[in-house]
Amino acid sequence: MSITADIIRGHTETIILASLMEHDSYGYQINKDILRKTDNRYELKEATLYTAFRRLEQAGYITASWGDEKGGARRRYYSITQEGRKACEQGLLEWKEAKAVIDKLLELDQCGEKS
Amino acid sequence: MSITADIIRGHTETIILASLMEHDSYGYQINKDILRKTDNRYELKEATLYTAFRRLEQAGYITASWGDEKGGARRRYYSITQEGRKACEQGLLEWKEAKAVIDKLLELDQCGEKS
DNA sequence: ATTACATACCTTGACAGGCGAAGTATCTTG
DNA sequence: CAAGATACTTCGCCTGTCAAGGTATGTAAT
């Protein structure tokens, strides 16, 4: 897990929302999905994941409900709201903007990489 | 300045180092360069900038010296070290990695944007 | 002269997100 | 019955950002 926290910081919420855009899910599963999607390069820390859920719920971007598992650990399922979809879209726009800015500032040929 | 702090967080040091890769400079100038390079879309807050200098100096990535201005406000010039160049290169690699991961997770067709 | 503004730097204190660590509970497998 | 996977939670620390305030010099306008 070479990606440091600060590099990813601020994107966590958008990442979770994007995951919930595909289908309702629960914390553990979302994290495993992230791990799989990134070829084991990245996953959220549990504390980070669950505190993010609280924020997103508080903001009205997701709704939560306990699943009715028969046996096995209980799961808290999350569903994205209309507001959440908007926020996800917004987050994606911000990401694109930030990406462009940082790419420009790092110029991609700096730091010894000639052309 | 629509780009939120958290999105950029953690890239500040690499951005400063990349700027110093071009030529020695001082705080105010570096920030103006950033502003210009990004078409006024982004600039560092002064407190952020100067605390970053302290960290970079502490880490041995840059060295500082007072300029000998005749008249006008004094300037503290910064110069990147060999260690700093390595760190910049490393920061660039991390950025590329983070970019790939986040792009994958946001998938660029999520959030309502159907290809 | 005084006000205003640009240049140029610095520090303090608060805030917010990430996360290590520890805990709870259930089920499966050896 | 111990170990490990699943699954969620909370506490408290750490760190980077930044609002707010300060210092100092030079120039242009009033």
PDB file of C-alpha atoms (C1' of nucleotides) in Angstrom:
ATOM      1  CA  MET A   1       0.000   0.000   0.000  1.00  0.00           C
ATOM      2  CA  SER A   2       2.366   2.678  -1.211  1.00  0.00           C
ATOM      3  CA  ILE A   3      -0.244   5.357  -1.640  1.00  0.00           C
ATOM      4  CA  THR A   4      -0.025   7.674   1.291  1.00  0.00           C
ATOM      5  CA  ALA A   5      -3.029   8.946   3.126  1.00  0.00           C
ATOM      6  CA  ASP A   6      -2.598  12.563   2.226  1.00  0.00           C
ATOM      7  CA  ILE A   7      -2.494  11.868  -1.467  1.00  0.00           C
ATOM      8  CA  ILE A   8      -5.859  10.213  -1.295  1.00  0.00           C
ATOM      9  CA  ARG A   9      -7.286  12.492   1.343  1.00  0.00           C
ATOM     10  CA  GLY A  10     -10.455  14.215   0.340  1.00  0.00           C
ATOM     11  CA  HIS A  11     -11.283  11.680  -2.317  1.00  0.00           C
ATOM     12  CA  THR A  12     -12.579   9.060   0.061  1.00  0.00           C
ATOM     13  CA  GLU A  13     -16.149  10.249   0.009  1.00  0.00           C
ATOM     14  CA  THR A  14     -16.330  10.457  -3.757  1.00  0.00           C
ATOM     15  CA  ILE A  15     -14.822   6.987  -4.031  1.00  0.00           C
ATOM     16  CA  ILE A  16     -17.461   5.563  -1.726  1.00  0.00           C
ATOM     17  CA  LEU A  17     -20.252   7.371  -3.536  1.00  0.00           C
ATOM     18  CA  ALA A  18     -18.973   6.147  -6.886  1.00  0.00           C
ATOM     19  CA  SER A  19     -19.016   2.612  -5.544  1.00  0.00           C
ATOM     20  CA  LEU A  20     -22.598   3.024  -4.366  1.00  0.00           C
ATOM     21  CA  MET A  21     -23.560   4.342  -7.786  1.00  0.00           C
ATOM     22  CA  GLU A  22     -23.136   0.829  -9.098  1.00  0.00           C
ATOM     23  CA  HIS A  23     -25.334  -0.818  -6.499  1.00  0.00           C
ATOM     24  CA  ASP A  24     -26.246  -0.723  -2.846  1.00  0.00           C
ATOM     25  CA  SER A  25     -23.617  -2.291  -0.674  1.00  0.00           C
ATOM     26  CA  TYR A  26     -22.142  -2.506   2.790  1.00  0.00           C
ATOM     27  CA  GLY A  27     -18.852  -1.368   4.239  1.00  0.00           C
ATOM     28  CA  TYR A  28     -16.860  -4.513   4.142  1.00  0.00           C
ATOM     29  CA  GLN A  29     -17.949  -5.307   0.613  1.00  0.00           C
ATOM     30  CA  ILE A  30     -17.213  -1.802  -0.659  1.00  0.00           C
ATOM     31  CA  ASN A  31     -13.708  -2.022   0.700  1.00  0.00           C
ATOM     32  CA  LYS A  32     -13.137  -5.415  -0.884  1.00  0.00           C
ATOM     33  CA  ASP A  33     -14.435  -4.021  -4.168  1.00  0.00           C
ATOM     34  CA  ILE A  34     -11.942  -1.173  -3.933  1.00  0.00           C
ATOM     35  CA  LEU A  35      -9.163  -3.637  -3.245  1.00  0.00           C
ATOM     36  CA  ARG A  36     -10.162  -5.753  -6.223  1.00  0.00           C
ATOM     37  CA  LYS A  37     -10.614  -2.814  -8.584  1.00  0.00           C
ATOM     38  CA  THR A  38      -7.166  -1.502  -7.764  1.00  0.00           C
ATOM     39  CA  ASP A  39      -5.463  -4.881  -8.016  1.00  0.00           C
ATOM     40  CA  ASN A  40      -4.709  -4.876  -4.313  1.00  0.00           C
ATOM     41  CA  ARG A  41      -2.991  -1.522  -4.537  1.00  0.00           C
ATOM     42  CA  TYR A  42      -5.361   0.323  -2.293  1.00  0.00           C
ATOM     43  CA  GLU A  43      -8.006  -0.096   0.337  1.00  0.00           C
ATOM     44  CA  LEU A  44      -9.511   2.172   2.916  1.00  0.00           C
ATOM     45  CA  LYS A  45      -8.700   1.735   6.557  1.00  0.00           C
ATOM     46  CA  GLU A  46     -11.728   0.617   8.500  1.00  0.00           C
ATOM     47  CA  ALA A  47     -11.813   3.684  10.723  1.00  0.00           C
ATOM     48  CA  THR A  48     -11.631   5.903   7.670  1.00  0.00           C
ATOM     49  CA  LEU A  49     -14.361   3.993   5.895  1.00  0.00           C
ATOM     50  CA  TYR A  50     -16.838   4.007   8.705  1.00  0.00           C
ATOM     51  CA  THR A  51     -16.315   7.607   9.727  1.00  0.00           C
ATOM     52  CA  ALA A  52     -16.850   8.530   6.088  1.00  0.00           C
ATOM     53  CA  PHE A  53     -20.173   6.692   6.165  1.00  0.00           C
ATOM     54  CA  ARG A  54     -21.228   8.802   9.139  1.00  0.00           C
ATOM     55  CA  ARG A  55     -20.363  11.994   7.295  1.00  0.00           C
ATOM     56  CA  LEU A  56     -22.113  10.919   4.130  1.00  0.00           C
ATOM     57  CA  GLU A  57     -25.199   9.883   6.059  1.00  0.00           C
ATOM     58  CA  GLN A  58     -25.188  13.146   7.985  1.00  0.00           C
ATOM     59  CA  ALA A  59     -24.950  15.036   4.701  1.00  0.00           C
ATOM     60  CA  GLY A  60     -27.901  13.121   3.312  1.00  0.00           C
ATOM     61  CA  TYR A  61     -25.852  11.554   0.533  1.00  0.00           C
ATOM     62  CA  ILE A  62     -26.547   8.003   1.603  1.00  0.00           C
ATOM     63  CA  THR A  63     -29.165   6.157   3.626  1.00  0.00           C
ATOM     64  CA  ALA A  64     -28.451   3.154   5.803  1.00  0.00           C
ATOM     65  CA  SER A  65     -30.378   0.091   6.902  1.00  0.00           C
ATOM     66  CA  TRP A  66     -29.504  -3.147   8.602  1.00  0.00           C
ATOM     67  CA  GLY A  67     -29.691  -6.196   6.409  1.00  0.00           C
ATOM     68  CA  ASP A  68     -31.631  -9.249   7.579  1.00  0.00           C
ATOM     69  CA  GLU A  69     -28.869 -11.801   7.432  1.00  0.00           C
ATOM     70  CA  LYS A  70     -29.795 -15.201   8.720  1.00  0.00           C
ATOM     71  CA  GLY A  71     -26.559 -16.131  10.336  1.00  0.00           C
ATOM     72  CA  GLY A  72     -23.214 -14.450   9.884  1.00  0.00           C
ATOM     73  CA  ALA A  73     -22.224 -10.978  10.931  1.00  0.00           C
ATOM     74  CA  ARG A  74     -24.876  -8.324  10.490  1.00  0.00           C
ATOM     75  CA  ARG A  75     -24.432  -5.918   7.629  1.00  0.00           C
ATOM     76  CA  ARG A  76     -25.326  -2.287   7.373  1.00  0.00           C
ATOM     77  CA  TYR A  77     -26.411  -1.611   3.816  1.00  0.00           C
ATOM     78  CA  TYR A  78     -25.990   1.785   2.254  1.00  0.00           C
ATOM     79  CA  SER A  79     -27.915   3.323  -0.578  1.00  0.00           C
ATOM     80  CA  ILE A  80     -27.064   6.502  -2.447  1.00  0.00           C
ATOM     81  CA  THR A  81     -29.614   9.305  -2.537  1.00  0.00           C
ATOM     82  CA  GLN A  82     -30.387  11.770  -5.286  1.00  0.00           C
ATOM     83  CA  GLU A  83     -28.333  14.325  -3.380  1.00  0.00           C
ATOM     84  CA  GLY A  84     -25.556  11.792  -3.187  1.00  0.00           C
ATOM     85  CA  ARG A  85     -25.576  11.327  -6.944  1.00  0.00           C
ATOM     86  CA  LYS A  86     -25.178  15.048  -7.378  1.00  0.00           C
ATOM     87  CA  ALA A  87     -22.364  15.106  -4.853  1.00  0.00           C
ATOM     88  CA  CYS A  88     -20.667  12.257  -6.665  1.00  0.00           C
ATOM     89  CA  GLU A  89     -20.906  14.105  -9.941  1.00  0.00           C
ATOM     90  CA  GLN A  90     -19.546  17.208  -8.268  1.00  0.00           C
ATOM     91  CA  GLY A  91     -16.732  15.221  -6.706  1.00  0.00           C
ATOM     92  CA  LEU A  92     -15.827  13.822 -10.100  1.00  0.00           C
ATOM     93  CA  LEU A  93     -15.705  17.300 -11.598  1.00  0.00           C
ATOM     94  CA  GLU A  94     -13.497  18.494  -8.764  1.00  0.00           C
ATOM     95  CA  TRP A  95     -11.246  15.527  -9.258  1.00  0.00           C
ATOM     96  CA  LYS A  96     -10.851  16.287 -12.955  1.00  0.00           C
ATOM     97  CA  GLU A  97     -10.091  19.897 -12.181  1.00  0.00           C
ATOM     98  CA  ALA A  98      -7.589  19.014  -9.468  1.00  0.00           C
ATOM     99  CA  LYS A  99      -5.964  16.452 -11.713  1.00  0.00           C
ATOM    100  CA  ALA A 100      -5.499  19.001 -14.477  1.00  0.00           C
ATOM    101  CA  VAL A 101      -4.046  21.549 -12.087  1.00  0.00           C
ATOM    102  CA  ILE A 102      -1.617  19.164 -10.443  1.00  0.00           C
ATOM    103  CA  ASP A 103      -0.563  17.679 -13.779  1.00  0.00           C
ATOM    104  CA  LYS A 104       0.165  21.181 -14.969  1.00  0.00           C
ATOM    105  CA  LEU A 105       2.167  22.035 -11.884  1.00  0.00           C
ATOM    106  CA  LEU A 106       4.158  18.819 -11.924  1.00  0.00           C
ATOM    107  CA  GLU A 107       4.379  19.215 -15.690  1.00  0.00           C
ATOM    108  CA  LEU A 108       5.236  15.538 -16.128  1.00  0.00           C
ATOM    109  CA  ASP A 109       8.688  16.346 -17.401  1.00  0.00           C
ATOM    110  CA  GLN A 110      10.040  17.789 -14.213  1.00  0.00           C
ATOM    111  CA  CYS A 111      11.981  15.892 -11.620  1.00  0.00           C
ATOM    112  CA  GLY A 112      14.579  14.610 -14.011  1.00  0.00           C
ATOM    113  CA  GLU A 113      12.224  13.111 -16.533  1.00  0.00           C
ATOM    114  CA  LYS A 114      13.251  14.835 -19.726  1.00  0.00           C
ATOM    115  CA  SER A 115      10.307  14.623 -22.122  1.00  0.00           C
TER     116      SER A 115
ATOM    117  CA  MET B   1     -10.547  29.029  -6.391  1.00  0.00           C
ATOM    118  CA  SER B   2     -12.923  26.095  -6.611  1.00  0.00           C
ATOM    119  CA  ILE B   3     -10.347  23.442  -5.808  1.00  0.00           C
ATOM    120  CA  THR B   4     -10.753  22.389  -2.240  1.00  0.00           C
ATOM    121  CA  ALA B   5      -7.813  22.024   0.048  1.00  0.00           C
ATOM    122  CA  ASP B   6      -8.293  18.361   0.769  1.00  0.00           C
ATOM    123  CA  ILE B   7      -8.203  17.386  -2.861  1.00  0.00           C
ATOM    124  CA  ILE B   8      -4.801  18.991  -3.235  1.00  0.00           C
ATOM    125  CA  ARG B   9      -3.590  18.060   0.211  1.00  0.00           C
ATOM    126  CA  GLY B  10      -0.399  16.131   0.271  1.00  0.00           C
ATOM    127  CA  HIS B  11       0.714  17.343  -3.126  1.00  0.00           C
ATOM    128  CA  THR B  12       1.864  20.714  -1.893  1.00  0.00           C
ATOM    129  CA  GLU B  13       5.402  19.640  -1.185  1.00  0.00           C
ATOM    130  CA  THR B  14       5.853  17.994  -4.553  1.00  0.00           C
ATOM    131  CA  ILE B  15       4.416  21.065  -6.251  1.00  0.00           C
ATOM    132  CA  ILE B  16       6.906  23.301  -4.485  1.00  0.00           C
ATOM    133  CA  LEU B  17       9.793  20.967  -5.246  1.00  0.00           C
ATOM    134  CA  ALA B  18       8.772  20.789  -8.903  1.00  0.00           C
ATOM    135  CA  SER B  19       8.779  24.566  -9.020  1.00  0.00           C
ATOM    136  CA  LEU B  20      12.264  24.684  -7.525  1.00  0.00           C
ATOM    137  CA  MET B  21      13.442  22.149 -10.094  1.00  0.00           C
ATOM    138  CA  GLU B  22      13.149  24.872 -12.707  1.00  0.00           C
ATOM    139  CA  HIS B  23      15.191  27.424 -10.806  1.00  0.00           C
ATOM    140  CA  ASP B  24      15.858  28.761  -7.342  1.00  0.00           C
ATOM    141  CA  SER B  25      13.117  31.038  -6.128  1.00  0.00           C
ATOM    142  CA  TYR B  26      11.416  32.561  -3.123  1.00  0.00           C
ATOM    143  CA  GLY B  27       8.004  32.034  -1.564  1.00  0.00           C
ATOM    144  CA  TYR B  28       6.085  34.890  -3.025  1.00  0.00           C
ATOM    145  CA  GLN B  29       7.423  34.234  -6.500  1.00  0.00           C
ATOM    146  CA  ILE B  30       6.710  30.516  -6.345  1.00  0.00           C
ATOM    147  CA  ASN B  31       3.135  31.205  -5.431  1.00  0.00           C
ATOM    148  CA  LYS B  32       2.723  33.701  -8.236  1.00  0.00           C
ATOM    149  CA  ASP B  33       4.207  31.167 -10.633  1.00  0.00           C
ATOM    150  CA  ILE B  34       1.664  28.610  -9.488  1.00  0.00           C
ATOM    151  CA  LEU B  35      -1.115  31.119  -9.985  1.00  0.00           C
ATOM    152  CA  ARG B  36       0.100  31.907 -13.486  1.00  0.00           C
ATOM    153  CA  LYS B  37       0.673  28.296 -14.471  1.00  0.00           C
ATOM    154  CA  THR B  38      -2.846  27.368 -13.453  1.00  0.00           C
ATOM    155  CA  ASP B  39      -4.486  30.355 -15.101  1.00  0.00           C
ATOM    156  CA  ASN B  40      -5.476  31.780 -11.745  1.00  0.00           C
ATOM    157  CA  ARG B  41      -7.229  28.591 -10.790  1.00  0.00           C
ATOM    158  CA  TYR B  42      -5.053  27.770  -7.835  1.00  0.00           C
ATOM    159  CA  GLU B  43      -2.602  29.224  -5.415  1.00  0.00           C
ATOM    160  CA  LEU B  44      -1.315  28.154  -2.038  1.00  0.00           C
ATOM    161  CA  LYS B  45      -2.348  29.951   1.099  1.00  0.00           C
ATOM    162  CA  GLU B  46       0.588  31.746   2.650  1.00  0.00           C
ATOM    163  CA  ALA B  47       0.484  29.804   5.888  1.00  0.00           C
ATOM    164  CA  THR B  48       0.432  26.557   3.943  1.00  0.00           C
ATOM    165  CA  LEU B  49       3.303  27.657   1.765  1.00  0.00           C
ATOM    166  CA  TYR B  50       5.596  28.750   4.537  1.00  0.00           C
ATOM    167  CA  THR B  51       4.913  25.779   6.788  1.00  0.00           C
ATOM    168  CA  ALA B  52       5.673  23.559   3.816  1.00  0.00           C
ATOM    169  CA  PHE B  53       9.032  25.330   3.420  1.00  0.00           C
ATOM    170  CA  ARG B  54       9.842  24.544   7.043  1.00  0.00           C
ATOM    171  CA  ARG B  55       9.049  20.876   6.512  1.00  0.00           C
ATOM    172  CA  LEU B  56      11.053  20.678   3.309  1.00  0.00           C
ATOM    173  CA  GLU B  57      13.997  22.401   4.911  1.00  0.00           C
ATOM    174  CA  GLN B  58      13.817  20.133   7.940  1.00  0.00           C
ATOM    175  CA  ALA B  59      13.778  17.140   5.637  1.00  0.00           C
ATOM    176  CA  GLY B  60      16.842  18.410   3.827  1.00  0.00           C
ATOM    177  CA  TYR B  61      15.025  18.731   0.521  1.00  0.00           C
ATOM    178  CA  ILE B  62      15.693  22.437   0.166  1.00  0.00           C
ATOM    179  CA  THR B  63      18.180  24.966   1.502  1.00  0.00           C
ATOM    180  CA  ALA B  64      17.397  28.581   2.278  1.00  0.00           C
ATOM    181  CA  SER B  65      19.287  31.850   2.223  1.00  0.00           C
ATOM    182  CA  TRP B  66      18.394  35.501   2.456  1.00  0.00           C
ATOM    183  CA  GLY B  67      18.771  37.447  -0.763  1.00  0.00           C
ATOM    184  CA  ASP B  68      20.693  40.716  -0.770  1.00  0.00           C
ATOM    185  CA  GLU B  69      18.015  43.012  -2.100  1.00  0.00           C
ATOM    186  CA  LYS B  70      18.922  46.677  -2.166  1.00  0.00           C
ATOM    187  CA  GLY B  71      15.614  48.164  -1.268  1.00  0.00           C
ATOM    188  CA  GLY B  72      12.266  46.406  -1.282  1.00  0.00           C
ATOM    189  CA  ALA B  73      11.146  43.599   0.981  1.00  0.00           C
ATOM    190  CA  ARG B  74      13.765  40.989   1.803  1.00  0.00           C
ATOM    191  CA  ARG B  75      13.452  37.636   0.094  1.00  0.00           C
ATOM    192  CA  ARG B  76      14.279  34.202   1.354  1.00  0.00           C
ATOM    193  CA  TYR B  77      15.580  32.164  -1.549  1.00  0.00           C
ATOM    194  CA  TYR B  78      15.203  28.437  -1.691  1.00  0.00           C
ATOM    195  CA  SER B  79      17.292  25.921  -3.552  1.00  0.00           C
ATOM    196  CA  ILE B  80      16.507  22.262  -4.095  1.00  0.00           C
ATOM    197  CA  THR B  81      19.025  19.681  -2.912  1.00  0.00           C
ATOM    198  CA  GLN B  82      19.947  16.345  -4.413  1.00  0.00           C
ATOM    199  CA  GLU B  83      17.750  14.707  -1.820  1.00  0.00           C
ATOM    200  CA  GLY B  84      15.000  17.081  -2.830  1.00  0.00           C
ATOM    201  CA  ARG B  85      15.289  16.049  -6.454  1.00  0.00           C
ATOM    202  CA  LYS B  86      14.861  12.443  -5.451  1.00  0.00           C
ATOM    203  CA  ALA B  87      11.883  13.348  -3.308  1.00  0.00           C
ATOM    204  CA  CYS B  88      10.357  15.246  -6.209  1.00  0.00           C
ATOM    205  CA  GLU B  89      10.793  12.278  -8.471  1.00  0.00           C
ATOM    206  CA  GLN B  90       9.270  10.040  -5.841  1.00  0.00           C
ATOM    207  CA  GLY B  91       6.382  12.462  -5.362  1.00  0.00           C
ATOM    208  CA  LEU B  92       5.740  12.425  -9.089  1.00  0.00           C
ATOM    209  CA  LEU B  93       5.652   8.630  -9.124  1.00  0.00           C
ATOM    210  CA  GLU B  94       3.250   8.609  -6.213  1.00  0.00           C
ATOM    211  CA  TRP B  95       1.083  11.116  -7.978  1.00  0.00           C
ATOM    212  CA  LYS B  96       0.914   8.974 -11.091  1.00  0.00           C
ATOM    213  CA  GLU B  97       0.063   5.949  -9.011  1.00  0.00           C
ATOM    214  CA  ALA B  98      -2.599   7.807  -7.036  1.00  0.00           C
ATOM    215  CA  LYS B  99      -4.049   9.255 -10.202  1.00  0.00           C
ATOM    216  CA  ALA B 100      -4.348   5.826 -11.775  1.00  0.00           C
ATOM    217  CA  VAL B 101      -5.986   4.393  -8.688  1.00  0.00           C
ATOM    218  CA  ILE B 102      -8.484   7.176  -8.245  1.00  0.00           C
ATOM    219  CA  ASP B 103      -9.313   7.259 -11.941  1.00  0.00           C
ATOM    220  CA  LYS B 104      -9.997   3.559 -11.751  1.00  0.00           C
ATOM    221  CA  LEU B 105     -12.210   3.936  -8.714  1.00  0.00           C
ATOM    222  CA  LEU B 106     -14.157   6.855 -10.117  1.00  0.00           C
ATOM    223  CA  GLU B 107     -14.112   5.031 -13.449  1.00  0.00           C
ATOM    224  CA  LEU B 108     -14.901   8.236 -15.347  1.00  0.00           C
ATOM    225  CA  ASP B 109     -18.262   6.918 -16.458  1.00  0.00           C
ATOM    226  CA  GLN B 110     -19.827   6.821 -13.048  1.00  0.00           C
ATOM    227  CA  CYS B 111     -21.923   9.543 -11.506  1.00  0.00           C
ATOM    228  CA  GLY B 112     -24.352   9.750 -14.364  1.00  0.00           C
ATOM    229  CA  GLU B 113     -21.819  10.178 -17.118  1.00  0.00           C
ATOM    230  CA  LYS B 114     -22.668   7.328 -19.425  1.00  0.00           C
ATOM    231  CA  SER B 115     -19.632   7.227 -21.671  1.00  0.00           C
TER     232      SER B 115
ATOM    233  C1'  DA C   1       1.836  63.738   4.965  1.00  0.00           C
ATOM    234  C1'  DT C   2      -1.268  60.136   4.808  1.00  0.00           C
ATOM    235  C1'  DT C   3      -3.672  56.494   2.877  1.00  0.00           C
ATOM    236  C1'  DA C   4      -3.631  52.557   0.119  1.00  0.00           C
ATOM    237  C1'  DC C   5      -1.661  48.806  -2.029  1.00  0.00           C
ATOM    238  C1'  DA C   6       1.860  45.553  -3.606  1.00  0.00           C
ATOM    239  C1'  DT C   7       5.737  43.011  -2.192  1.00  0.00           C
ATOM    240  C1'  DA C   8       7.563  39.687   1.148  1.00  0.00           C
ATOM    241  C1'  DC C   9       7.858  37.105   5.207  1.00  0.00           C
ATOM    242  C1'  DC C  10       6.292  34.877   9.786  1.00  0.00           C
ATOM    243  C1'  DT C  11       3.428  32.714  13.701  1.00  0.00           C
ATOM    244  C1'  DT C  12      -0.462  31.045  16.401  1.00  0.00           C
ATOM    245  C1'  DG C  13      -4.374  28.367  17.156  1.00  0.00           C
ATOM    246  C1'  DA C  14      -8.175  25.826  15.582  1.00  0.00           C
ATOM    247  C1'  DC C  15     -10.161  22.403  12.597  1.00  0.00           C
ATOM    248  C1'  DA C  16     -10.916  18.193  10.002  1.00  0.00           C
ATOM    249  C1'  DG C  17      -9.797  13.874   7.972  1.00  0.00           C
ATOM    250  C1'  DG C  18      -7.003   9.679   8.310  1.00  0.00           C
ATOM    251  C1'  DC C  19      -5.912   5.920  11.021  1.00  0.00           C
ATOM    252  C1'  DG C  20      -3.710   2.865  14.804  1.00  0.00           C
ATOM    253  C1'  DA C  21      -5.532   0.347  18.294  1.00  0.00           C
ATOM    254  C1'  DA C  22      -8.765  -1.908  20.656  1.00  0.00           C
ATOM    255  C1'  DG C  23     -13.268  -3.833  21.198  1.00  0.00           C
ATOM    256  C1'  DT C  24     -17.784  -6.549  20.001  1.00  0.00           C
ATOM    257  C1'  DA C  25     -20.214 -10.380  17.682  1.00  0.00           C
ATOM    258  C1'  DT C  26     -21.068 -14.331  14.435  1.00  0.00           C
ATOM    259  C1'  DC C  27     -19.818 -18.100  11.544  1.00  0.00           C
ATOM    260  C1'  DT C  28     -16.510 -21.561   9.468  1.00  0.00           C
ATOM    261  C1'  DT C  29     -12.595 -24.538   9.362  1.00  0.00           C
ATOM    262  C1'  DG C  30      -9.014 -27.324  11.242  1.00  0.00           C
TER     263       DG C  30
ATOM    264  C1'  DC D   1     -11.603 -24.958  20.899  1.00  0.00           C
ATOM    265  C1'  DA D   2      -8.470 -22.000  18.634  1.00  0.00           C
ATOM    266  C1'  DA D   3      -7.842 -19.434  14.554  1.00  0.00           C
ATOM    267  C1'  DG D   4      -9.352 -16.719  11.038  1.00  0.00           C
ATOM    268  C1'  DA D   5     -12.722 -14.498   8.112  1.00  0.00           C
ATOM    269  C1'  DT D   6     -16.644 -11.544   8.196  1.00  0.00           C
ATOM    270  C1'  DA D   7     -18.593  -7.127   9.834  1.00  0.00           C
ATOM    271  C1'  DC D   8     -19.193  -3.027  12.451  1.00  0.00           C
ATOM    272  C1'  DT D   9     -17.817   0.583  16.145  1.00  0.00           C
ATOM    273  C1'  DT D  10     -15.385   4.060  18.993  1.00  0.00           C
ATOM    274  C1'  DC D  11     -11.427   6.646  21.045  1.00  0.00           C
ATOM    275  C1'  DG D  12      -7.713   9.516  20.654  1.00  0.00           C
ATOM    276  C1'  DC D  13      -3.631  11.022  18.300  1.00  0.00           C
ATOM    277  C1'  DC D  14      -1.325  13.075  14.322  1.00  0.00           C
ATOM    278  C1'  DT D  15      -0.689  16.054  10.571  1.00  0.00           C
ATOM    279  C1'  DG D  16      -1.602  19.412   6.883  1.00  0.00           C
ATOM    280  C1'  DT D  17      -4.476  23.377   5.931  1.00  0.00           C
ATOM    281  C1'  DC D  18      -5.698  27.966   6.743  1.00  0.00           C
ATOM    282  C1'  DA D  19      -8.030  32.146   8.945  1.00  0.00           C
ATOM    283  C1'  DA D  20      -6.315  35.735  11.323  1.00  0.00           C
ATOM    284  C1'  DG D  21      -3.106  38.488  12.844  1.00  0.00           C
ATOM    285  C1'  DG D  22       1.544  40.614  12.710  1.00  0.00           C
ATOM    286  C1'  DT D  23       6.142  42.848  10.732  1.00  0.00           C
ATOM    287  C1'  DA D  24       8.658  45.550   7.265  1.00  0.00           C
ATOM    288  C1'  DT D  25       9.750  48.097   2.836  1.00  0.00           C
ATOM    289  C1'  DG D  26       8.666  50.543  -1.361  1.00  0.00           C
ATOM    290  C1'  DT D  27       5.476  53.058  -4.680  1.00  0.00           C
ATOM    291  C1'  DA D  28       1.398  55.605  -6.198  1.00  0.00           C
ATOM    292  C1'  DA D  29      -2.336  58.288  -5.269  1.00  0.00           C
ATOM    293  C1'  DT D  30      -4.937  61.789  -2.420  1.00  0.00           C
TER     294       DT D  30
END
